[in-house]
Short mmCIF file of C-alpha atoms in Angstrom, two decimals:
data_model
loop_
_atom_site.label_atom_id
_atom_site.label_comp_id
_atom_site.label_asym_id
_atom_site.label_seq_id
_atom_site.Cartn_x
_atom_site.Cartn_y
_atom_site.Cartn_z
CA UNK A 85 -3.49 -29.18 -10.62
CA UNK A 86 -1.17 -27.67 -8.58
CA UNK A 87 -2.88 -27.13 -5.48
CA UNK A 88 -3.15 -22.91 -5.41
CA UNK A 89 -4.16 -22.79 -9.35
CA UNK A 90 -6.92 -25.27 -8.34
CA UNK A 91 -7.88 -22.89 -5.33
CA UNK A 92 -7.76 -19.70 -7.97
CA UNK A 93 -10.96 -21.37 -10.44
CA UNK A 94 -13.01 -22.58 -7.39
CA UNK A 95 -12.54 -18.57 -6.24
CA UNK A 96 -13.32 -17.47 -9.30
CA UNK A 97 -16.62 -19.68 -9.59
CA UNK A 98 -17.19 -18.77 -5.80
CA UNK A 99 -17.19 -15.15 -7.01
CA UNK A 100 -19.02 -15.48 -10.40
CA UNK A 101 -22.09 -17.39 -8.69
CA UNK A 102 -22.63 -14.33 -6.52
CA UNK A 103 -21.79 -11.44 -9.39
CA UNK A 104 -19.04 -10.09 -6.99
CA UNK A 105 -16.99 -10.34 -9.71
CA UNK A 106 -17.77 -6.59 -10.87
CA UNK A 107 -15.59 -5.42 -7.94
CA UNK A 108 -12.69 -7.07 -7.95
CA UNK A 109 -10.66 -5.20 -10.26
CA UNK A 110 -6.17 -5.34 -8.98
CA UNK A 111 -6.67 -1.85 -7.80
CA UNK A 112 -10.06 -2.64 -5.57
CA UNK A 113 -8.33 -6.21 -4.33
CA UNK A 114 -4.72 -4.57 -3.78
CA UNK A 115 -7.06 -2.69 -0.86
CA UNK A 116 -9.22 -5.54 0.24
CA UNK A 117 -5.95 -7.33 0.54
CA UNK A 118 -4.34 -4.34 2.72
CA UNK A 119 -7.58 -4.62 4.60
CA UNK A 120 -7.39 -8.18 5.64
CA UNK A 121 -3.54 -7.80 6.16
CA UNK A 122 -4.48 -4.86 8.92
CA UNK A 123 -6.50 -6.75 10.63
CA UNK A 124 -4.32 -9.61 10.88
CA UNK A 125 -2.16 -6.36 12.33
CA UNK A 126 -4.78 -5.47 14.55
CA UNK A 127 -4.60 -9.13 16.11
CA UNK A 128 -0.90 -8.53 17.51
CA UNK A 129 -0.85 -5.03 17.82
CA UNK A 130 -0.71 -4.77 21.66
CA UNK A 131 0.56 -8.36 22.12
CA UNK A 132 4.74 -8.38 23.09
CA UNK A 133 7.08 -9.88 20.50
CA UNK A 134 6.84 -12.52 22.95
CA UNK A 135 3.22 -13.32 23.39
CA UNK A 136 2.85 -13.35 19.55
CA UNK A 137 4.79 -16.73 19.92
CA UNK A 138 2.27 -17.93 22.53
CA UNK A 139 -1.07 -17.45 21.03
CA UNK A 140 -4.09 -18.40 22.97
CA UNK A 141 -6.30 -21.11 21.01
CA UNK A 142 -8.97 -18.29 20.47
CA UNK A 143 -6.09 -16.06 19.13
CA UNK A 144 -4.19 -18.40 17.25
CA UNK A 145 -7.67 -19.41 15.00
CA UNK A 146 -8.47 -16.02 14.79
CA UNK A 147 -5.14 -15.26 13.54
CA UNK A 148 -5.59 -18.82 10.85
CA UNK A 149 -9.09 -16.81 9.77
CA UNK A 150 -7.20 -13.32 9.20
CA UNK A 151 -3.69 -15.45 7.25
CA UNK A 152 -6.53 -17.37 4.81
CA UNK A 153 -8.39 -14.05 4.32
CA UNK A 154 -5.32 -12.68 2.87
CA UNK A 155 -4.37 -16.00 0.90
CA UNK A 156 -7.62 -15.35 -0.32
CA UNK A 157 -7.57 -11.59 -1.62
CA UNK A 158 -3.66 -12.79 -2.88
CA UNK A 159 -5.13 -16.10 -4.94
CA UNK A 160 -8.21 -13.32 -6.23
CA UNK A 161 -5.25 -10.83 -7.43
CA UNK A 162 -3.38 -12.79 -9.31
CA UNK A 163 -6.20 -14.87 -10.71
CA UNK A 164 -7.66 -11.25 -12.43
CA UNK A 165 -3.84 -10.31 -13.25
CA UNK A 166 -2.78 -14.11 -14.80
CA UNK A 167 -0.28 -14.33 -12.13
CA UNK A 168 1.25 -18.01 -11.09
CA UNK A 169 2.26 -16.86 -7.64
CA UNK A 170 4.47 -20.51 -6.80
CA UNK A 171 6.82 -19.45 -9.79
CA UNK A 172 7.11 -15.98 -8.59
CA UNK A 173 7.80 -16.82 -5.47
CA UNK A 174 10.26 -18.95 -7.37
CA UNK A 175 11.80 -16.19 -9.05
CA UNK A 176 12.08 -13.87 -5.83
CA UNK A 177 13.92 -16.75 -4.46
CA UNK A 178 16.47 -16.86 -6.81
CA UNK A 179 17.07 -13.30 -7.02
CA UNK A 180 17.46 -12.90 -3.07
CA UNK A 181 19.70 -16.23 -3.02
CA UNK A 182 22.28 -13.84 -5.47
CA UNK A 183 21.78 -11.04 -3.82
CA UNK A 184 22.04 -11.83 -0.12
CA UNK A 185 25.13 -14.22 0.08
CA UNK A 186 24.82 -16.43 3.64
CA UNK A 187 28.56 -16.09 4.05
CA UNK A 188 28.30 -12.42 3.91
CA UNK A 189 25.12 -11.83 5.58
CA UNK A 190 25.13 -13.80 8.38
CA UNK A 191 24.93 -11.74 12.00
CA UNK A 192 24.34 -8.55 9.66
CA UNK A 193 21.56 -6.28 11.15
CA UNK A 194 22.62 -3.76 8.17
CA UNK A 195 22.23 -6.79 5.44
CA UNK A 196 18.42 -7.59 6.22
CA UNK A 197 17.66 -4.19 6.24
CA UNK A 198 19.50 -3.55 2.91
CA UNK A 199 17.12 -6.78 1.88
CA UNK A 200 14.29 -4.58 2.95
CA UNK A 201 15.71 -1.92 0.71
CA UNK A 202 16.38 -3.76 -2.37
CA UNK A 203 12.59 -4.26 -1.82
CA UNK A 204 11.43 -1.10 -1.38
CA UNK A 205 13.63 0.30 -4.39
CA UNK A 206 11.78 -2.14 -6.59
CA UNK A 207 8.65 -0.49 -5.69
CA UNK A 208 10.43 2.95 -6.69
CA UNK A 209 11.17 1.59 -10.21
CA UNK A 210 7.40 0.82 -10.44
CA UNK A 211 6.24 4.61 -9.22
CA UNK A 212 8.76 6.01 -11.93
CA UNK A 213 7.71 3.48 -14.71
CA UNK A 214 4.11 3.78 -14.00
CA UNK A 215 4.06 7.33 -15.28
CA UNK B 122 5.45 -32.80 -0.24
CA UNK B 123 3.19 -29.91 -0.45
CA UNK B 124 4.70 -26.79 -3.31
CA UNK B 125 3.77 -24.65 -0.63
CA UNK B 126 5.03 -26.90 2.43
CA UNK B 127 8.21 -27.12 0.61
CA UNK B 128 8.49 -23.80 0.20
CA UNK B 129 8.04 -22.59 3.29
CA UNK B 130 10.87 -25.31 4.71
CA UNK B 131 13.14 -23.28 2.02
CA UNK B 132 12.40 -19.85 3.65
CA UNK B 133 13.27 -21.13 6.74
CA UNK B 134 16.37 -22.56 5.85
CA UNK B 135 17.00 -18.97 4.35
CA UNK B 136 16.54 -17.22 7.33
CA UNK B 137 18.61 -19.16 9.55
CA UNK B 138 21.57 -19.51 6.74
CA UNK B 139 21.67 -15.76 7.16
CA UNK B 140 20.81 -15.08 11.19
CA UNK B 141 17.47 -13.45 10.39
CA UNK B 142 15.23 -16.02 11.92
CA UNK B 143 15.74 -14.05 15.19
CA UNK B 144 13.59 -11.05 13.88
CA UNK B 145 11.04 -13.02 12.76
CA UNK B 146 8.14 -13.33 15.31
CA UNK B 147 4.87 -13.41 14.77
CA UNK B 148 4.20 -9.58 15.95
CA UNK B 149 7.30 -8.47 13.58
CA UNK B 150 6.43 -10.57 10.24
CA UNK B 151 2.23 -9.23 10.57
CA UNK B 152 3.97 -5.81 10.21
CA UNK B 153 6.61 -6.38 7.52
CA UNK B 154 3.27 -8.43 5.64
CA UNK B 155 1.61 -4.96 5.89
CA UNK B 156 4.46 -3.02 4.40
CA UNK B 157 4.76 -5.30 1.50
CA UNK B 158 1.08 -4.83 0.89
CA UNK B 159 1.46 -1.44 0.44
CA UNK B 160 3.85 -1.41 -1.79
CA UNK B 161 1.59 -3.20 -4.09
CA UNK B 162 -1.08 -1.04 -2.81
CA UNK B 163 1.77 1.91 -4.09
CA UNK B 164 1.42 0.53 -7.86
CA UNK B 165 -2.15 1.20 -7.96
CA UNK B 166 -2.73 3.93 -5.85
CA UNK B 167 -2.94 6.66 -8.48
CA UNK B 168 -4.23 4.24 -11.41
CA UNK B 169 -7.86 4.09 -12.13
CA UNK B 170 -9.50 0.41 -11.68
CA UNK B 171 -9.59 0.15 -15.59
CA UNK B 172 -5.84 0.91 -15.93
CA UNK B 173 -5.32 -0.98 -13.15
CA UNK B 174 -6.68 -4.16 -15.42
CA UNK B 175 -4.32 -2.78 -18.19
CA UNK B 176 -1.11 -2.64 -16.52
CA UNK B 177 2.31 -2.26 -19.15
CA UNK B 178 5.16 -4.93 -19.03
CA UNK B 179 6.53 -3.05 -16.54
CA UNK B 180 4.20 -2.29 -14.19
CA UNK B 181 3.44 -6.19 -14.24
CA UNK B 182 6.28 -7.18 -13.41
CA UNK B 183 6.40 -4.65 -10.38
CA UNK B 184 3.10 -5.95 -9.34
CA UNK B 185 4.43 -9.66 -9.35
CA UNK B 186 7.35 -8.83 -7.45
CA UNK B 187 5.59 -7.06 -4.55
CA UNK B 188 3.15 -10.47 -4.20
CA UNK B 189 6.41 -12.52 -4.37
CA UNK B 190 6.82 -10.47 -1.10
CA UNK B 191 3.45 -11.01 0.41
CA UNK B 192 3.74 -14.68 -0.37
CA UNK B 193 6.90 -15.01 0.95
CA UNK B 194 5.93 -13.08 4.16
CA UNK B 195 2.38 -15.30 4.75
CA UNK B 196 4.62 -18.51 4.54
CA UNK B 197 7.05 -17.03 6.92
CA UNK B 198 4.30 -16.79 9.29
CA UNK B 199 2.72 -19.50 8.56
CA UNK B 200 5.96 -21.38 9.69
CA UNK B 201 6.32 -19.79 12.36
CA UNK B 202 2.61 -20.69 13.71
CA UNK B 203 2.74 -23.81 12.45
CA UNK B 204 0.09 -23.19 10.37
CA UNK B 205 -1.18 -24.73 6.52
CA UNK B 206 -2.73 -22.19 4.90
CA UNK B 207 -3.87 -24.47 2.61
CA UNK B 208 -6.17 -25.89 4.74
CA UNK B 209 -6.95 -22.82 6.44
CA UNK B 210 -8.57 -21.73 3.11
CA UNK B 211 -10.33 -24.61 2.43
CA UNK B 212 -12.00 -24.10 6.08
CA UNK B 213 -12.44 -20.28 5.42
CA UNK B 214 -14.47 -21.39 1.80
CA UNK B 215 -16.45 -24.06 3.31
CA UNK B 216 -17.36 -21.03 6.06
CA UNK B 217 -18.20 -18.36 3.30
CA UNK B 218 -20.39 -21.31 0.86
CA UNK B 219 -22.72 -21.96 3.78
CA UNK B 220 -22.99 -18.22 5.14
CA UNK B 221 -23.24 -16.55 1.48
CA UNK B 222 -25.77 -19.10 -0.68
CA UNK B 223 -25.61 -17.98 -3.97
CA UNK B 224 -28.91 -17.63 -4.55
CA UNK B 225 -29.46 -15.09 -2.25
CA UNK B 226 -26.66 -13.58 -2.66
CA UNK B 227 -26.73 -12.66 -6.15
CA UNK B 228 -26.72 -9.25 -7.52
CA UNK B 229 -26.99 -7.73 -3.81
CA UNK B 230 -23.84 -5.51 -3.08
CA UNK B 231 -25.53 -5.45 0.50
CA UNK B 232 -24.57 -9.47 0.75
CA UNK B 233 -21.17 -8.44 -0.18
CA UNK B 234 -20.53 -6.01 2.64
CA UNK B 235 -22.19 -7.86 5.05
CA UNK B 236 -19.33 -10.72 3.47
CA UNK B 237 -16.39 -7.60 4.34
CA UNK B 238 -18.31 -7.67 7.25
CA UNK B 239 -18.15 -10.92 8.79
CA UNK B 240 -15.07 -10.94 8.25
CA UNK B 241 -13.98 -7.96 10.51
CA UNK B 242 -16.43 -9.40 13.36
CA UNK B 243 -14.34 -12.50 13.79
CA UNK B 244 -12.02 -9.77 13.87
CA UNK B 245 -13.40 -8.30 16.39
CA UNK B 246 -13.78 -11.65 18.79
CA UNK B 247 -9.75 -11.78 18.01
CA UNK B 248 -9.44 -8.56 20.36
CA UNK B 249 -11.92 -9.29 22.53
CA UNK B 250 -11.10 -12.85 23.81
CA UNK B 251 -7.42 -11.81 23.41
CA UNK B 252 -7.49 -9.71 26.80
CA UNK C 210 -1.53 26.63 23.19
CA UNK C 211 -1.33 25.24 20.01
CA UNK C 212 -4.63 22.91 19.30
CA UNK C 213 -2.70 20.24 18.80
CA UNK C 214 -0.46 21.01 21.69
CA UNK C 215 -3.77 20.67 23.82
CA UNK C 216 -5.32 17.43 22.05
CA UNK C 217 -2.29 15.91 22.48
CA UNK C 218 -2.01 16.69 26.40
CA UNK C 219 -5.35 15.25 26.26
CA UNK C 220 -5.10 12.55 25.33
CA UNK C 221 -2.32 11.37 27.20
CA UNK C 222 -4.44 12.11 30.36
CA UNK C 223 -6.62 10.40 28.62
CA UNK C 224 -4.55 7.22 28.80
CA UNK C 225 -2.90 7.67 31.84
CA UNK C 226 -6.50 7.89 33.74
CA UNK C 227 -6.59 4.41 32.06
CA UNK C 228 -3.11 3.11 32.44
CA UNK C 229 -3.10 2.36 28.57
CA UNK C 230 0.10 4.64 28.40
CA UNK C 231 2.11 0.68 28.80
CA UNK C 232 0.95 -0.59 25.82
CA UNK C 233 1.54 2.70 23.58
CA UNK C 234 5.49 1.90 22.61
CA UNK C 235 6.16 3.85 19.04
CA UNK C 236 6.13 0.94 17.45
CA UNK C 237 2.82 -0.81 18.72
CA UNK C 238 1.40 3.18 18.08
CA UNK C 239 2.62 2.68 14.42
CA UNK C 240 0.77 -0.59 14.00
CA UNK C 241 -2.28 0.62 15.28
CA UNK C 242 -2.22 3.74 13.23
CA UNK C 243 -1.68 1.19 10.62
CA UNK C 244 -5.09 -0.90 11.42
CA UNK C 245 -7.28 2.78 11.85
CA UNK C 246 -5.97 3.77 8.16
CA UNK C 247 -7.38 0.09 7.14
CA UNK C 248 -10.89 1.05 8.80
CA UNK C 249 -11.61 3.86 6.90
CA UNK C 250 -9.39 2.26 3.40
CA UNK C 251 -11.87 -0.55 4.41
CA UNK C 252 -14.76 2.34 3.78
CA UNK C 253 -13.61 3.06 -0.05
CA UNK C 254 -12.30 -0.39 -0.99
CA UNK C 255 -15.33 -1.49 -3.09
CA UNK C 256 -16.77 2.45 -4.13
CA UNK C 257 -15.71 3.89 -7.18
CA UNK C 258 -13.85 6.75 -7.12
CA UNK C 259 -16.98 8.95 -8.26
CA UNK C 260 -19.07 7.54 -5.11
CA UNK C 261 -16.09 7.80 -3.13
CA UNK C 262 -16.68 11.89 -3.81
CA UNK C 263 -20.06 11.50 -2.70
CA UNK C 264 -20.62 9.44 0.31
CA UNK C 265 -24.45 9.31 1.44
CA UNK C 266 -24.50 10.73 4.93
CA UNK C 267 -23.94 7.50 6.66
CA UNK C 268 -21.22 6.72 5.05
CA UNK C 269 -19.84 10.43 5.72
CA UNK C 270 -20.04 9.58 9.44
CA UNK C 271 -18.38 6.54 9.47
CA UNK C 272 -15.66 8.34 7.27
CA UNK C 273 -15.35 11.18 9.52
CA UNK C 274 -15.14 8.76 12.87
CA UNK C 275 -12.20 6.52 11.29
CA UNK C 276 -10.27 10.22 10.32
CA UNK C 277 -10.64 10.84 14.02
CA UNK C 278 -9.21 7.61 14.89
CA UNK C 279 -6.17 8.36 12.49
CA UNK C 280 -6.00 11.77 13.53
CA UNK C 281 -5.81 10.59 17.33
CA UNK C 282 -3.31 7.75 17.11
CA UNK C 283 -1.01 9.89 15.24
CA UNK C 284 -1.20 12.39 18.10
CA UNK C 285 -0.26 9.89 20.66
CA UNK C 286 2.73 8.97 18.60
CA UNK C 287 3.75 12.57 18.15
CA UNK C 288 3.67 12.75 22.11
CA UNK C 289 5.64 9.48 22.85
CA UNK C 290 8.24 10.92 19.94
CA UNK C 291 8.24 14.26 21.24
CA UNK C 292 7.28 15.87 17.60
CA UNK C 293 5.52 18.73 16.55
CA UNK C 294 3.68 17.71 13.29
CA UNK C 295 2.70 21.20 12.82
CA UNK C 296 6.36 21.78 12.37
CA UNK C 297 7.21 18.16 10.68
CA UNK C 298 4.43 19.24 8.00
CA UNK C 299 5.70 22.72 7.70
CA UNK C 300 8.98 21.59 7.11
CA UNK C 301 8.13 18.79 4.65
CA UNK C 302 6.07 21.37 2.74
CA UNK C 303 9.53 23.67 2.02
CA UNK C 304 11.11 20.65 0.77
CA UNK C 305 8.61 19.79 -1.57
CA UNK C 306 8.31 23.06 -2.64
CA UNK C 307 11.49 23.52 -3.40
CA UNK C 308 12.05 20.08 -4.88
CA UNK C 309 9.02 20.26 -7.75
CA UNK C 310 8.88 23.77 -8.96
CA UNK C 311 5.06 24.29 -10.06
CA UNK C 312 6.43 25.33 -13.41
CA UNK C 313 8.34 22.37 -14.22
CA UNK C 314 5.73 19.77 -12.60
CA UNK C 315 2.56 20.85 -13.59
CA UNK C 316 0.52 18.90 -16.09
CA UNK C 317 3.11 15.85 -15.96
CA UNK C 318 2.16 12.28 -13.96
CA UNK C 319 5.96 11.62 -14.17
CA UNK C 320 6.80 14.11 -11.68
CA UNK C 321 3.72 13.11 -9.41
CA UNK C 322 5.10 9.43 -9.50
CA UNK C 323 8.57 10.89 -8.25
CA UNK C 324 6.87 12.66 -5.86
CA UNK C 325 6.26 9.68 -4.08
CA UNK C 326 9.23 7.77 -5.26
CA UNK C 327 11.03 9.97 -3.28
CA UNK C 328 9.02 10.09 -0.24
CA UNK C 329 10.22 6.40 -0.32
CA UNK C 330 13.80 6.91 -0.99
CA UNK C 331 13.39 8.46 2.52
CA UNK C 332 12.11 5.99 3.98
CA UNK C 333 14.65 3.91 2.33
CA UNK C 334 16.79 5.49 4.48
CA UNK C 335 15.53 4.96 7.25
CA UNK C 336 15.86 0.70 6.70
CA UNK C 337 19.56 1.84 5.94
CA UNK C 338 20.93 3.83 8.58
CA UNK C 339 18.74 1.38 11.40
CA UNK C 340 20.89 -1.22 10.79
CA UNK D 75 -7.38 30.95 11.02
CA UNK D 76 -7.04 27.94 12.66
CA UNK D 77 -3.77 26.16 11.44
CA UNK D 78 -4.71 22.87 9.90
CA UNK D 79 -7.38 25.04 8.22
CA UNK D 80 -4.23 26.99 7.06
CA UNK D 81 -2.58 24.12 6.00
CA UNK D 82 -5.46 22.69 4.02
CA UNK D 83 -5.76 25.74 2.24
CA UNK D 84 -1.79 25.64 1.16
CA UNK D 85 -1.65 22.06 0.59
CA UNK D 86 -4.70 22.44 -1.64
CA UNK D 87 -2.93 25.41 -3.92
CA UNK D 88 0.11 23.45 -3.80
CA UNK D 89 -1.99 20.57 -5.27
CA UNK D 90 -3.76 22.48 -7.54
CA UNK D 91 -0.77 24.43 -9.14
CA UNK D 92 0.73 21.70 -10.15
CA UNK D 93 -2.46 19.39 -11.47
CA UNK D 94 -2.00 17.26 -8.94
CA UNK D 95 -5.91 17.23 -8.09
CA UNK D 96 -7.19 15.14 -10.58
CA UNK D 97 -6.03 12.53 -8.89
CA UNK D 98 -6.66 13.12 -5.12
CA UNK D 99 -10.14 11.40 -5.03
CA UNK D 100 -10.82 10.32 -1.28
CA UNK D 101 -10.62 6.78 -2.47
CA UNK D 102 -6.93 7.23 -4.02
CA UNK D 103 -6.09 9.57 -1.02
CA UNK D 104 -7.02 7.07 1.30
CA UNK D 105 -5.04 4.47 -0.77
CA UNK D 106 -1.93 6.91 -0.22
CA UNK D 107 -2.36 7.46 3.24
CA UNK D 108 -2.08 4.15 3.81
CA UNK D 109 0.93 3.06 2.03
CA UNK D 110 2.59 6.65 4.21
CA UNK D 111 1.83 4.68 7.11
CA UNK D 112 3.10 1.55 6.22
CA UNK D 113 6.30 3.49 5.51
CA UNK D 114 6.17 4.81 8.55
CA UNK D 115 5.31 1.19 9.93
CA UNK D 116 8.68 0.39 8.19
CA UNK D 117 10.84 1.72 10.55
CA UNK D 118 9.55 0.08 13.44
CA UNK D 119 8.94 -3.26 12.06
CA UNK D 120 12.09 -5.05 13.02
CA UNK D 121 12.88 -2.71 16.31
CA UNK D 122 12.22 -3.84 19.32
CA UNK D 123 9.44 -1.94 21.47
CA UNK D 124 12.22 -0.48 23.49
CA UNK D 125 14.29 0.30 20.59
CA UNK D 126 11.17 2.10 19.29
CA UNK D 127 11.88 4.38 22.41
CA UNK D 128 15.23 5.18 21.37
CA UNK D 129 16.01 5.96 18.26
CA UNK D 130 18.92 7.46 16.47
CA UNK D 131 18.61 11.26 15.30
CA UNK D 132 18.42 9.68 12.02
CA UNK D 133 16.00 6.91 12.66
CA UNK D 134 14.06 9.71 14.16
CA UNK D 135 14.29 12.06 11.63
CA UNK D 136 13.06 9.87 9.11
CA UNK D 137 10.04 8.67 11.49
CA UNK D 138 9.38 12.44 11.48
CA UNK D 139 9.08 13.19 7.52
CA UNK D 140 6.65 9.73 7.60
CA UNK D 141 4.61 11.34 9.88
CA UNK D 142 4.59 14.42 8.09
CA UNK D 143 3.68 12.81 5.31
CA UNK D 144 0.68 10.79 7.10
CA UNK D 145 -0.70 14.22 8.66
CA UNK D 146 -0.15 15.62 4.94
CA UNK D 147 -2.54 13.32 3.40
CA UNK D 148 -4.75 13.06 6.28
CA UNK D 149 -5.24 16.76 5.96
CA UNK D 150 -5.64 16.23 1.69
CA UNK D 151 -8.57 13.46 2.42
CA UNK D 152 -10.20 16.10 5.07
CA UNK D 153 -10.23 19.13 2.28
CA UNK D 154 -11.60 16.83 -0.49
CA UNK D 155 -14.48 15.80 1.96
CA UNK D 156 -15.13 19.07 3.59
CA UNK D 157 -13.96 17.80 7.25
CA UNK D 158 -13.07 20.00 10.24
CA UNK D 159 -10.01 17.19 12.21
CA UNK D 160 -10.07 18.86 15.41
CA UNK D 161 -13.87 18.89 15.40
CA UNK D 162 -13.54 15.18 14.49
CA UNK D 163 -11.52 14.16 17.27
CA UNK D 164 -13.01 16.50 20.01
CA UNK D 165 -16.59 14.54 19.14
CA UNK D 166 -14.30 11.17 19.28
CA UNK D 167 -12.93 11.83 22.82
CA UNK D 168 -16.64 12.66 23.96
CA UNK D 169 -17.61 9.60 22.87
CA UNK D 170 -14.94 7.38 23.84
CA UNK D 171 -14.89 9.35 27.96
CA UNK D 172 -18.00 8.49 28.20
CA UNK D 173 -17.74 5.09 27.05
CA UNK D 174 -14.70 4.00 28.87
CA UNK D 175 -15.11 5.73 32.19
CA UNK D 176 -11.67 5.67 33.64
CA UNK D 177 -12.88 3.97 37.23
CA UNK D 178 -14.14 0.81 35.44
CA UNK D 179 -11.57 0.35 32.56
CA UNK D 180 -8.14 1.36 34.50
CA UNK D 181 -6.03 -1.27 34.53
CA UNK D 182 -8.11 -3.75 32.30
CA UNK D 183 -7.01 -4.67 29.40
CA UNK D 184 -10.23 -6.17 28.91
CA UNK D 185 -11.71 -2.59 28.75
CA UNK D 186 -8.16 -1.74 26.02
CA UNK D 187 -9.50 -4.32 23.36
CA UNK D 188 -12.70 -3.40 23.88
CA UNK D 189 -12.11 0.56 23.11
CA UNK D 190 -10.29 -1.19 19.74
CA UNK D 191 -13.41 -3.87 19.04
CA UNK D 192 -15.70 -0.50 19.45
CA UNK D 193 -14.25 1.23 17.03
CA UNK D 194 -14.60 -1.59 14.53
CA UNK D 195 -18.03 -2.19 15.00
CA UNK D 196 -18.48 1.50 13.84
CA UNK D 197 -16.30 0.74 10.48
CA UNK D 198 -18.49 -2.72 10.44
CA UNK D 199 -21.75 -0.27 10.33
CA UNK D 200 -20.10 1.50 7.42
CA UNK D 201 -19.66 -1.63 5.03
CA UNK D 202 -23.41 -2.63 6.12
CA UNK D 203 -25.12 0.43 5.57
CA UNK D 204 -22.89 1.24 2.53
CA UNK D 205 -24.44 -1.13 0.19
#
């Protein structure tokens, strides 16, 4: 079995054994995911970009712990919504490769921000279609 | 090669081919990760918990796209900090299993919030040790 | 003097007296603001919507403390960018009033999500124009 | 009437006139607040700290728009929880002034991170007491 799928099963077992599954609606998990990401952001907020590249061993371990928490909640959300994260990433990479040909994009910060903008427009479509 | 490690290499190649690597300091990637997670939160913000469990096909696809973005930026951060996400999750699961014995925790929301609290205290240590 | 402007001056004095101003670039303050908001989100993440309306005195005080932190960092950012928050809100309210006539919007969740979508499109323009 | 209190009333009227109040549970508003803050973070994510201090007129206007959105949702939350934001900030400033005497804190990044850490411990207490 794929390692991420194995992790998903074990995390489900972990939650089941503790009666925690009742709290894990997708809505709540998205909130928990955002809280964990902010704990990661907190590790970097007062560091310069250069400092963020040269963490002390203690900073590094703390960052790793928070990254693990982010991955855990993303896997929990994937479980509750029956999503295969690796497939989702593969699809996204294909879309991005077609959309941003390296030859055209290289050296252009404009294109980089377009990349982000595009992701947001997808998000807009969600809101739009949600109603 | 492990699938996540393979993805990390391909995402690095994708960034390199577009000269995007210069933007990808750990500090900046933590910000981008938080932005992507918020785009996921945005999909759920006005839904009830029940509605978040029963997404329309369009909502579901939008959520999957945002989850892919979150996974991509988490992998990018793992690349820049040379972190093995699967190992980090395994370590976290061992710590959590020892800390929250299922027999004691079951049915107790108090223990659940302790679980979260513990993650935060780890984060406090970061801030503390950072200086 | 307006109360918010007075608060901005006193917060600047507080930061100056502690040599903290050096950390307060707009970029860093936006990160700190997001961390504080997540501490607020954390207070609500496992509560139902109904529970979030009926906080215990301790929950309520904790929420108020986090709201104060959010307001403080928003004021700090307003100081560093020389923004008058009240004027900014007034402008936004005029724009929203013109854009969402109550007669047309009432009872339509679609319009509500449009409201959000519109805010996002503004944000897209930022990214676009940034490059 | 205080300007913020006046804004709260007008924003409540705005929501009432559009039947939007039904969506505005404190839980949901905390999510919306985090989404708006991330739209602000998005404006800064690929900028250097120096660039974030020297925004173009277009970037600046976009940032102001997002700051207005953050203030609006913070006011909406204050309305729903019957919180006086100015009083909350005053209380927080008194606590911080007593906790971080300028003479002791000056020039010490350690104390600065302690400041943040303290805020987090408050947040931990929330989670703890919530259950």
